[in-house]
Amino acid sequence: MTRIPNDVRALLDSFAKEFSPTVWERFLSLLTASILVRVRRTICSHIRCLGNNADGHFSSFHRKFSHRQWSSLALARKITRVFVSHFVPDGVLQLVGYDTVRQHRGEHVYGKGCHREVRSSHGHLVHCWGHKWVILALRAKVPGPERLWALPMLIPFYRTPKDSQ
């Protein structure tokens, strides 16, 4: 954290209360790796990118998310407040939503389902087995790049109505 600019550090520190200290350290490590990694963005590729800076076994990083003791809705609420206050000075929000399916074919994969793939069209239907994630993002101008960015605020895991019962 000592090399992170003060403005960015202040922004990140506002999220520290949402996590326990050990989870916060893992989160910062994975956040740093997500900026640096150039290959497929998975937790394993992030850990490989961290190298010797990744403390502990890779499964402990996965466990921080699967056995979470933090609220994703509370974190999304906080992220939304920070994004809106920092990146939308005129108060006009541009929201975008989309979904993505991550393929998982294993026999014992929790929550997998058969979902319509984005490659589908009216004449050609493509299904795949896996997890469906629904993303709500804020379109905003961030300092530096010319184009607008979509800043993800909420990423819930989609479950079919049948599975949600």
Short mmCIF file of N, CA and C in Angstrom, two decimals:
data_model
loop_
_atom_site.label_atom_id
_atom_site.label_comp_id
_atom_site.label_asym_id
_atom_site.label_seq_id
_atom_site.Cartn_x
_atom_site.Cartn_y
_atom_site.Cartn_z
N MET A 1 0.83 -1.21 0.00
CA MET A 1 0.00 0.00 0.00
C MET A 1 0.86 1.26 0.00
N THR A 2 2.16 1.17 0.31
CA THR A 2 2.98 2.38 0.40
C THR A 2 3.22 3.01 -0.96
N ARG A 3 3.14 2.24 -2.03
CA ARG A 3 3.39 2.79 -3.36
C ARG A 3 2.12 3.28 -4.04
N ILE A 4 0.99 3.06 -3.43
CA ILE A 4 -0.28 3.49 -4.02
C ILE A 4 -0.45 4.98 -3.79
N PRO A 5 -0.82 5.75 -4.82
CA PRO A 5 -1.01 7.20 -4.64
C PRO A 5 -2.04 7.50 -3.54
N ASN A 6 -1.86 8.63 -2.87
CA ASN A 6 -2.71 8.99 -1.73
C ASN A 6 -4.19 9.04 -2.08
N ASP A 7 -4.55 9.57 -3.27
CA ASP A 7 -5.96 9.65 -3.66
C ASP A 7 -6.57 8.26 -3.79
N VAL A 8 -5.83 7.35 -4.40
CA VAL A 8 -6.31 5.99 -4.58
C VAL A 8 -6.37 5.27 -3.23
N ARG A 9 -5.36 5.49 -2.39
CA ARG A 9 -5.34 4.86 -1.07
C ARG A 9 -6.54 5.30 -0.23
N ALA A 10 -6.87 6.59 -0.29
CA ALA A 10 -8.04 7.09 0.46
C ALA A 10 -9.32 6.44 -0.04
N LEU A 11 -9.41 6.26 -1.34
CA LEU A 11 -10.58 5.60 -1.92
C LEU A 11 -10.66 4.14 -1.47
N LEU A 12 -9.55 3.43 -1.52
CA LEU A 12 -9.52 2.03 -1.11
C LEU A 12 -9.77 1.87 0.39
N ASP A 13 -9.20 2.75 1.20
CA ASP A 13 -9.36 2.65 2.65
C ASP A 13 -10.82 2.78 3.08
N SER A 14 -11.62 3.43 2.27
CA SER A 14 -13.04 3.58 2.62
C SER A 14 -13.77 2.23 2.57
N PHE A 15 -13.17 1.22 1.91
CA PHE A 15 -13.78 -0.11 1.83
C PHE A 15 -13.27 -1.07 2.89
N ALA A 16 -12.22 -0.71 3.60
CA ALA A 16 -11.58 -1.63 4.55
C ALA A 16 -12.53 -2.09 5.65
N LYS A 17 -13.46 -1.24 6.06
CA LYS A 17 -14.39 -1.60 7.14
C LYS A 17 -15.32 -2.74 6.77
N GLU A 18 -15.50 -2.98 5.48
CA GLU A 18 -16.42 -4.02 5.02
C GLU A 18 -15.84 -5.43 5.17
N PHE A 19 -14.53 -5.53 5.44
CA PHE A 19 -13.85 -6.81 5.51
C PHE A 19 -13.14 -6.97 6.85
N SER A 20 -12.87 -8.21 7.21
CA SER A 20 -11.98 -8.45 8.36
C SER A 20 -10.56 -8.12 7.89
N PRO A 21 -9.62 -7.88 8.81
CA PRO A 21 -8.25 -7.51 8.40
C PRO A 21 -7.58 -8.53 7.48
N THR A 22 -7.77 -9.83 7.74
CA THR A 22 -7.11 -10.83 6.88
C THR A 22 -7.74 -10.87 5.49
N VAL A 23 -9.05 -10.75 5.42
CA VAL A 23 -9.72 -10.73 4.12
C VAL A 23 -9.34 -9.46 3.36
N TRP A 24 -9.21 -8.34 4.07
CA TRP A 24 -8.83 -7.08 3.43
C TRP A 24 -7.45 -7.20 2.78
N GLU A 25 -6.51 -7.85 3.45
CA GLU A 25 -5.17 -8.04 2.88
C GLU A 25 -5.24 -8.89 1.61
N ARG A 26 -6.03 -9.95 1.65
CA ARG A 26 -6.19 -10.80 0.45
C ARG A 26 -6.84 -10.01 -0.67
N PHE A 27 -7.86 -9.23 -0.32
CA PHE A 27 -8.56 -8.42 -1.32
C PHE A 27 -7.61 -7.45 -1.99
N LEU A 28 -6.76 -6.76 -1.21
CA LEU A 28 -5.80 -5.81 -1.79
C LEU A 28 -4.80 -6.53 -2.69
N SER A 29 -4.37 -7.71 -2.27
CA SER A 29 -3.43 -8.48 -3.11
C SER A 29 -4.08 -8.83 -4.45
N LEU A 30 -5.31 -9.32 -4.40
CA LEU A 30 -6.00 -9.70 -5.64
C LEU A 30 -6.32 -8.47 -6.49
N LEU A 31 -6.63 -7.35 -5.87
CA LEU A 31 -6.89 -6.12 -6.63
C LEU A 31 -5.63 -5.67 -7.36
N THR A 32 -4.50 -5.71 -6.67
CA THR A 32 -3.22 -5.36 -7.30
C THR A 32 -2.93 -6.29 -8.47
N ALA A 33 -3.12 -7.58 -8.26
CA ALA A 33 -2.87 -8.55 -9.33
C ALA A 33 -3.81 -8.34 -10.50
N SER A 34 -5.06 -7.95 -10.23
CA SER A 34 -6.02 -7.77 -11.33
C SER A 34 -5.60 -6.61 -12.24
N ILE A 35 -4.87 -5.66 -11.71
CA ILE A 35 -4.36 -4.57 -12.54
C ILE A 35 -3.17 -5.04 -13.36
N LEU A 36 -2.35 -5.92 -12.79
CA LEU A 36 -1.12 -6.35 -13.44
C LEU A 36 -1.28 -7.53 -14.39
N VAL A 37 -2.23 -8.41 -14.13
CA VAL A 37 -2.33 -9.65 -14.90
C VAL A 37 -2.77 -9.36 -16.34
N ARG A 38 -2.15 -10.06 -17.27
CA ARG A 38 -2.45 -9.86 -18.69
C ARG A 38 -3.19 -11.05 -19.30
N VAL A 39 -3.27 -12.15 -18.56
CA VAL A 39 -3.91 -13.35 -19.09
C VAL A 39 -5.34 -13.40 -18.55
N ARG A 40 -5.96 -14.55 -18.70
CA ARG A 40 -7.33 -14.75 -18.22
C ARG A 40 -7.43 -14.37 -16.75
N ARG A 41 -8.43 -13.59 -16.40
CA ARG A 41 -8.55 -13.07 -15.04
C ARG A 41 -9.27 -14.06 -14.13
N THR A 42 -8.51 -14.98 -13.58
CA THR A 42 -9.03 -15.92 -12.60
C THR A 42 -8.23 -15.71 -11.32
N ILE A 43 -8.76 -16.22 -10.22
CA ILE A 43 -8.04 -16.07 -8.95
C ILE A 43 -6.68 -16.76 -9.04
N CYS A 44 -6.63 -17.92 -9.69
CA CYS A 44 -5.34 -18.63 -9.83
C CYS A 44 -4.33 -17.82 -10.63
N SER A 45 -4.76 -17.18 -11.72
CA SER A 45 -3.81 -16.37 -12.50
C SER A 45 -3.38 -15.14 -11.71
N HIS A 46 -4.26 -14.60 -10.86
CA HIS A 46 -3.88 -13.48 -10.00
C HIS A 46 -2.80 -13.91 -9.00
N ILE A 47 -2.98 -15.10 -8.42
CA ILE A 47 -2.02 -15.59 -7.43
C ILE A 47 -0.66 -15.85 -8.10
N ARG A 48 -0.69 -16.42 -9.31
CA ARG A 48 0.57 -16.63 -10.05
C ARG A 48 1.27 -15.31 -10.31
N CYS A 49 0.49 -14.28 -10.63
CA CYS A 49 1.04 -12.95 -10.89
C CYS A 49 1.70 -12.38 -9.62
N LEU A 50 1.11 -12.65 -8.47
CA LEU A 50 1.67 -12.15 -7.20
C LEU A 50 2.96 -12.85 -6.82
N GLY A 51 3.13 -14.09 -7.26
CA GLY A 51 4.35 -14.84 -6.97
C GLY A 51 4.57 -15.01 -5.48
N ASN A 52 5.76 -14.64 -4.99
CA ASN A 52 6.10 -14.79 -3.58
C ASN A 52 5.34 -13.83 -2.67
N ASN A 53 4.68 -12.84 -3.24
CA ASN A 53 3.91 -11.89 -2.43
C ASN A 53 2.55 -12.45 -2.02
N ALA A 54 2.18 -13.60 -2.55
CA ALA A 54 0.91 -14.24 -2.19
C ALA A 54 1.16 -15.14 -0.98
N ASP A 55 0.71 -14.71 0.17
CA ASP A 55 0.89 -15.50 1.40
C ASP A 55 -0.13 -16.61 1.46
N GLY A 56 0.33 -17.82 1.77
CA GLY A 56 -0.58 -18.94 1.97
C GLY A 56 -0.85 -19.74 0.71
N HIS A 57 -1.60 -20.80 0.89
CA HIS A 57 -1.97 -21.70 -0.19
C HIS A 57 -3.05 -21.05 -1.06
N PHE A 58 -3.08 -21.38 -2.36
CA PHE A 58 -4.05 -20.75 -3.26
C PHE A 58 -5.48 -21.01 -2.82
N SER A 59 -5.73 -22.15 -2.19
CA SER A 59 -7.10 -22.46 -1.77
C SER A 59 -7.61 -21.48 -0.73
N SER A 60 -6.70 -20.87 0.05
CA SER A 60 -7.14 -19.90 1.06
C SER A 60 -7.68 -18.63 0.40
N PHE A 61 -7.20 -18.30 -0.80
CA PHE A 61 -7.74 -17.15 -1.53
C PHE A 61 -9.17 -17.45 -1.99
N HIS A 62 -9.39 -18.66 -2.53
CA HIS A 62 -10.72 -19.06 -2.97
C HIS A 62 -11.68 -19.09 -1.78
N ARG A 63 -11.21 -19.59 -0.66
CA ARG A 63 -12.05 -19.73 0.52
C ARG A 63 -12.55 -18.38 1.03
N LYS A 64 -11.75 -17.34 0.84
CA LYS A 64 -12.16 -15.99 1.29
C LYS A 64 -13.45 -15.56 0.60
N PHE A 65 -13.66 -16.07 -0.61
CA PHE A 65 -14.87 -15.70 -1.34
C PHE A 65 -16.00 -16.70 -1.13
N SER A 66 -15.67 -17.98 -1.09
CA SER A 66 -16.73 -18.98 -0.97
C SER A 66 -17.28 -19.08 0.45
N HIS A 67 -16.46 -18.78 1.46
CA HIS A 67 -16.91 -18.81 2.85
C HIS A 67 -16.95 -17.40 3.42
N ARG A 68 -17.41 -16.50 2.63
CA ARG A 68 -17.33 -15.09 2.99
C ARG A 68 -18.07 -14.78 4.28
N GLN A 69 -17.49 -13.86 5.03
CA GLN A 69 -18.10 -13.35 6.24
C GLN A 69 -18.42 -11.87 6.05
N TRP A 70 -18.53 -11.46 4.79
CA TRP A 70 -18.81 -10.07 4.46
C TRP A 70 -20.04 -10.03 3.57
N SER A 71 -20.68 -8.89 3.52
CA SER A 71 -21.91 -8.74 2.75
C SER A 71 -21.62 -8.12 1.38
N SER A 72 -21.94 -8.87 0.33
CA SER A 72 -21.73 -8.32 -1.01
C SER A 72 -22.67 -7.16 -1.29
N LEU A 73 -23.87 -7.17 -0.70
CA LEU A 73 -24.80 -6.04 -0.90
C LEU A 73 -24.31 -4.79 -0.18
N ALA A 74 -23.76 -4.94 1.02
CA ALA A 74 -23.20 -3.78 1.73
C ALA A 74 -22.01 -3.22 0.96
N LEU A 75 -21.18 -4.10 0.40
CA LEU A 75 -20.05 -3.65 -0.40
C LEU A 75 -20.53 -2.95 -1.67
N ALA A 76 -21.54 -3.50 -2.33
CA ALA A 76 -22.09 -2.87 -3.55
C ALA A 76 -22.67 -1.50 -3.24
N ARG A 77 -23.34 -1.37 -2.11
CA ARG A 77 -23.90 -0.08 -1.69
C ARG A 77 -22.78 0.95 -1.51
N LYS A 78 -21.71 0.54 -0.85
CA LYS A 78 -20.58 1.43 -0.61
C LYS A 78 -19.89 1.80 -1.93
N ILE A 79 -19.68 0.80 -2.80
CA ILE A 79 -19.06 1.06 -4.11
C ILE A 79 -19.90 2.06 -4.90
N THR A 80 -21.21 1.88 -4.88
CA THR A 80 -22.10 2.78 -5.61
C THR A 80 -21.96 4.21 -5.10
N ARG A 81 -21.97 4.38 -3.78
CA ARG A 81 -21.82 5.73 -3.21
C ARG A 81 -20.50 6.37 -3.61
N VAL A 82 -19.43 5.60 -3.53
CA VAL A 82 -18.10 6.13 -3.88
C VAL A 82 -18.04 6.49 -5.36
N PHE A 83 -18.49 5.59 -6.23
CA PHE A 83 -18.45 5.85 -7.67
C PHE A 83 -19.27 7.09 -8.03
N VAL A 84 -20.47 7.18 -7.49
CA VAL A 84 -21.34 8.31 -7.83
C VAL A 84 -20.72 9.62 -7.32
N SER A 85 -20.21 9.64 -6.10
CA SER A 85 -19.65 10.88 -5.56
C SER A 85 -18.37 11.29 -6.28
N HIS A 86 -17.56 10.33 -6.74
CA HIS A 86 -16.29 10.67 -7.39
C HIS A 86 -16.39 10.89 -8.90
N PHE A 87 -17.27 10.14 -9.56
CA PHE A 87 -17.24 10.14 -11.02
C PHE A 87 -18.49 10.72 -11.69
N VAL A 88 -19.48 11.13 -10.92
CA VAL A 88 -20.70 11.69 -11.52
C VAL A 88 -21.00 13.05 -10.86
N PRO A 89 -20.19 14.06 -11.16
CA PRO A 89 -20.37 15.35 -10.50
C PRO A 89 -21.68 16.05 -10.86
N ASP A 90 -22.21 15.81 -12.06
CA ASP A 90 -23.44 16.49 -12.47
C ASP A 90 -24.70 15.77 -12.01
N GLY A 91 -24.56 14.58 -11.43
CA GLY A 91 -25.71 13.85 -10.88
C GLY A 91 -26.51 13.04 -11.88
N VAL A 92 -26.11 13.02 -13.15
CA VAL A 92 -26.82 12.25 -14.16
C VAL A 92 -26.15 10.88 -14.28
N LEU A 93 -26.88 9.83 -13.89
CA LEU A 93 -26.33 8.48 -13.91
C LEU A 93 -26.63 7.79 -15.22
N GLN A 94 -25.62 7.16 -15.78
CA GLN A 94 -25.80 6.29 -16.95
C GLN A 94 -25.50 4.88 -16.48
N LEU A 95 -26.53 4.05 -16.38
CA LEU A 95 -26.36 2.68 -15.91
C LEU A 95 -26.45 1.72 -17.09
N VAL A 96 -25.63 0.70 -17.06
CA VAL A 96 -25.68 -0.36 -18.06
C VAL A 96 -25.76 -1.69 -17.33
N GLY A 97 -26.45 -2.61 -17.94
CA GLY A 97 -26.57 -3.94 -17.37
C GLY A 97 -26.33 -4.99 -18.42
N TYR A 98 -25.71 -6.06 -18.04
CA TYR A 98 -25.50 -7.17 -18.95
C TYR A 98 -25.27 -8.42 -18.13
N ASP A 99 -25.24 -9.55 -18.80
CA ASP A 99 -24.95 -10.79 -18.10
C ASP A 99 -23.88 -11.56 -18.85
N THR A 100 -23.22 -12.43 -18.14
CA THR A 100 -22.18 -13.25 -18.74
C THR A 100 -22.26 -14.65 -18.13
N VAL A 101 -21.95 -15.63 -18.95
CA VAL A 101 -21.96 -17.02 -18.49
C VAL A 101 -20.53 -17.53 -18.48
N ARG A 102 -20.11 -18.06 -17.35
CA ARG A 102 -18.79 -18.71 -17.23
C ARG A 102 -19.02 -20.21 -17.25
N GLN A 103 -18.43 -20.87 -18.23
CA GLN A 103 -18.67 -22.31 -18.40
C GLN A 103 -18.05 -23.12 -17.28
N HIS A 104 -18.85 -24.02 -16.70
CA HIS A 104 -18.41 -24.99 -15.70
C HIS A 104 -19.17 -26.27 -15.97
N ARG A 105 -18.48 -27.31 -16.35
CA ARG A 105 -19.14 -28.55 -16.75
C ARG A 105 -19.04 -29.66 -15.70
N GLY A 106 -18.34 -29.42 -14.63
CA GLY A 106 -18.11 -30.48 -13.64
C GLY A 106 -19.40 -31.03 -13.05
N GLU A 107 -19.31 -32.26 -12.62
CA GLU A 107 -20.49 -32.95 -12.09
C GLU A 107 -20.96 -32.35 -10.77
N HIS A 108 -20.05 -31.84 -9.96
CA HIS A 108 -20.40 -31.35 -8.62
C HIS A 108 -20.21 -29.84 -8.48
N VAL A 109 -20.39 -29.09 -9.54
CA VAL A 109 -20.22 -27.64 -9.49
C VAL A 109 -21.48 -27.01 -8.89
N TYR A 110 -21.29 -26.25 -7.80
CA TYR A 110 -22.42 -25.63 -7.13
C TYR A 110 -23.06 -24.56 -8.02
N GLY A 111 -24.37 -24.58 -8.11
CA GLY A 111 -25.13 -23.52 -8.75
C GLY A 111 -25.07 -23.46 -10.26
N LYS A 112 -24.50 -24.47 -10.90
CA LYS A 112 -24.44 -24.40 -12.37
C LYS A 112 -25.83 -24.61 -12.95
N GLY A 113 -26.03 -24.09 -14.13
CA GLY A 113 -27.29 -24.25 -14.82
C GLY A 113 -27.06 -24.17 -16.32
N CYS A 114 -28.11 -24.44 -17.08
CA CYS A 114 -28.03 -24.35 -18.53
C CYS A 114 -28.58 -22.98 -18.93
N HIS A 115 -27.72 -22.15 -19.50
CA HIS A 115 -28.09 -20.76 -19.80
C HIS A 115 -27.95 -20.46 -21.28
N ARG A 116 -28.75 -19.52 -21.76
CA ARG A 116 -28.65 -19.04 -23.13
C ARG A 116 -27.38 -18.21 -23.24
N GLU A 117 -26.55 -18.54 -24.21
CA GLU A 117 -25.26 -17.88 -24.40
C GLU A 117 -25.43 -16.63 -25.25
N VAL A 118 -24.51 -15.68 -25.06
CA VAL A 118 -24.55 -14.41 -25.79
C VAL A 118 -24.36 -14.60 -27.30
N ARG A 119 -23.77 -15.72 -27.69
CA ARG A 119 -23.57 -16.00 -29.12
C ARG A 119 -24.86 -16.39 -29.82
N SER A 120 -25.96 -16.50 -29.08
CA SER A 120 -27.25 -16.87 -29.66
C SER A 120 -27.81 -15.72 -30.50
N SER A 121 -28.64 -16.09 -31.45
CA SER A 121 -29.37 -15.10 -32.26
C SER A 121 -30.80 -15.62 -32.40
N HIS A 122 -31.63 -14.89 -33.14
CA HIS A 122 -33.02 -15.33 -33.33
C HIS A 122 -33.11 -16.67 -34.04
N GLY A 123 -32.19 -16.92 -34.97
CA GLY A 123 -32.24 -18.16 -35.73
C GLY A 123 -31.36 -19.27 -35.19
N HIS A 124 -30.46 -18.93 -34.28
CA HIS A 124 -29.50 -19.91 -33.78
C HIS A 124 -29.38 -19.78 -32.27
N LEU A 125 -29.80 -20.80 -31.54
CA LEU A 125 -29.79 -20.78 -30.09
C LEU A 125 -28.60 -21.57 -29.56
N VAL A 126 -27.81 -20.95 -28.68
CA VAL A 126 -26.64 -21.60 -28.09
C VAL A 126 -26.83 -21.64 -26.58
N HIS A 127 -26.71 -22.83 -26.01
CA HIS A 127 -26.80 -23.01 -24.56
C HIS A 127 -25.45 -23.48 -24.04
N CYS A 128 -25.14 -23.14 -22.79
CA CYS A 128 -23.95 -23.69 -22.16
C CYS A 128 -24.20 -23.87 -20.67
N TRP A 129 -23.49 -24.81 -20.08
CA TRP A 129 -23.60 -25.10 -18.66
C TRP A 129 -22.58 -24.28 -17.91
N GLY A 130 -23.04 -23.64 -16.84
CA GLY A 130 -22.11 -22.88 -16.02
C GLY A 130 -22.82 -21.92 -15.09
N HIS A 131 -22.09 -20.90 -14.69
CA HIS A 131 -22.62 -19.86 -13.79
C HIS A 131 -22.98 -18.63 -14.60
N LYS A 132 -24.10 -18.03 -14.29
CA LYS A 132 -24.52 -16.80 -14.94
C LYS A 132 -24.39 -15.66 -13.93
N TRP A 133 -23.67 -14.63 -14.33
CA TRP A 133 -23.47 -13.46 -13.48
C TRP A 133 -24.15 -12.27 -14.15
N VAL A 134 -24.88 -11.49 -13.38
CA VAL A 134 -25.58 -10.31 -13.88
C VAL A 134 -24.83 -9.09 -13.36
N ILE A 135 -24.48 -8.17 -14.24
CA ILE A 135 -23.64 -7.04 -13.86
C ILE A 135 -24.41 -5.74 -14.05
N LEU A 136 -24.37 -4.88 -13.04
CA LEU A 136 -24.88 -3.52 -13.13
C LEU A 136 -23.69 -2.60 -13.00
N ALA A 137 -23.49 -1.74 -14.00
CA ALA A 137 -22.31 -0.87 -14.03
C ALA A 137 -22.72 0.57 -14.26
N LEU A 138 -21.87 1.46 -13.79
CA LEU A 138 -22.05 2.90 -13.98
C LEU A 138 -21.11 3.35 -15.08
N ARG A 139 -21.65 3.98 -16.13
CA ARG A 139 -20.81 4.55 -17.19
C ARG A 139 -20.35 5.91 -16.71
N ALA A 140 -19.02 6.11 -16.68
CA ALA A 140 -18.49 7.36 -16.15
C ALA A 140 -17.16 7.70 -16.81
N LYS A 141 -16.83 8.96 -16.78
CA LYS A 141 -15.54 9.44 -17.26
C LYS A 141 -14.57 9.39 -16.09
N VAL A 142 -13.53 8.57 -16.22
CA VAL A 142 -12.51 8.49 -15.18
C VAL A 142 -11.30 9.30 -15.64
N PRO A 143 -10.51 9.81 -14.70
CA PRO A 143 -9.35 10.62 -15.09
C PRO A 143 -8.37 9.81 -15.93
N GLY A 144 -7.92 10.40 -17.02
CA GLY A 144 -6.94 9.75 -17.89
C GLY A 144 -7.49 9.39 -19.26
N PRO A 145 -8.14 8.24 -19.39
CA PRO A 145 -8.59 7.81 -20.72
C PRO A 145 -9.66 8.74 -21.31
N GLU A 146 -9.71 8.75 -22.63
CA GLU A 146 -10.69 9.60 -23.32
C GLU A 146 -12.10 9.02 -23.27
N ARG A 147 -12.21 7.71 -23.28
CA ARG A 147 -13.52 7.08 -23.38
C ARG A 147 -14.17 6.91 -22.01
N LEU A 148 -15.48 6.64 -22.03
CA LEU A 148 -16.20 6.34 -20.80
C LEU A 148 -15.86 4.92 -20.35
N TRP A 149 -15.87 4.70 -19.06
CA TRP A 149 -15.64 3.37 -18.50
C TRP A 149 -16.93 2.87 -17.89
N ALA A 150 -17.11 1.56 -17.89
CA ALA A 150 -18.23 0.93 -17.18
C ALA A 150 -17.67 0.41 -15.86
N LEU A 151 -18.02 1.05 -14.77
CA LEU A 151 -17.51 0.69 -13.45
C LEU A 151 -18.52 -0.25 -12.79
N PRO A 152 -18.18 -1.53 -12.61
CA PRO A 152 -19.14 -2.49 -12.05
C PRO A 152 -19.45 -2.17 -10.58
N MET A 153 -20.74 -2.12 -10.26
CA MET A 153 -21.18 -1.80 -8.91
C MET A 153 -21.80 -3.00 -8.21
N LEU A 154 -22.50 -3.84 -8.97
CA LEU A 154 -23.19 -4.98 -8.38
C LEU A 154 -23.08 -6.15 -9.35
N ILE A 155 -22.64 -7.32 -8.83
CA ILE A 155 -22.47 -8.50 -9.67
C ILE A 155 -23.05 -9.70 -8.95
N PRO A 156 -24.38 -9.84 -8.97
CA PRO A 156 -24.98 -11.00 -8.30
C PRO A 156 -24.91 -12.26 -9.17
N PHE A 157 -24.92 -13.38 -8.49
CA PHE A 157 -24.93 -14.70 -9.11
C PHE A 157 -26.38 -15.04 -9.43
N TYR A 158 -26.70 -15.32 -10.69
CA TYR A 158 -28.06 -15.63 -11.10
C TYR A 158 -28.40 -17.08 -10.78
N ARG A 159 -29.52 -17.27 -10.15
CA ARG A 159 -30.06 -18.61 -9.90
C ARG A 159 -31.45 -18.65 -10.52
N THR A 160 -31.79 -19.78 -11.09
CA THR A 160 -33.13 -19.92 -11.68
C THR A 160 -34.17 -19.84 -10.56
N PRO A 161 -35.39 -19.41 -10.89
CA PRO A 161 -36.43 -19.37 -9.84
C PRO A 161 -36.62 -20.71 -9.14
N LYS A 162 -36.50 -21.80 -9.88
CA LYS A 162 -36.63 -23.13 -9.28
C LYS A 162 -35.53 -23.38 -8.26
N ASP A 163 -34.27 -23.05 -8.62
CA ASP A 163 -33.14 -23.25 -7.72
C ASP A 163 -33.17 -22.30 -6.54
N SER A 164 -33.77 -21.15 -6.70
CA SER A 164 -33.80 -20.14 -5.62
C SER A 164 -34.78 -20.51 -4.51
N GLN A 165 -35.68 -21.42 -4.78
CA GLN A 165 -36.64 -21.82 -3.74
C GLN A 165 -35.90 -22.58 -2.69
#
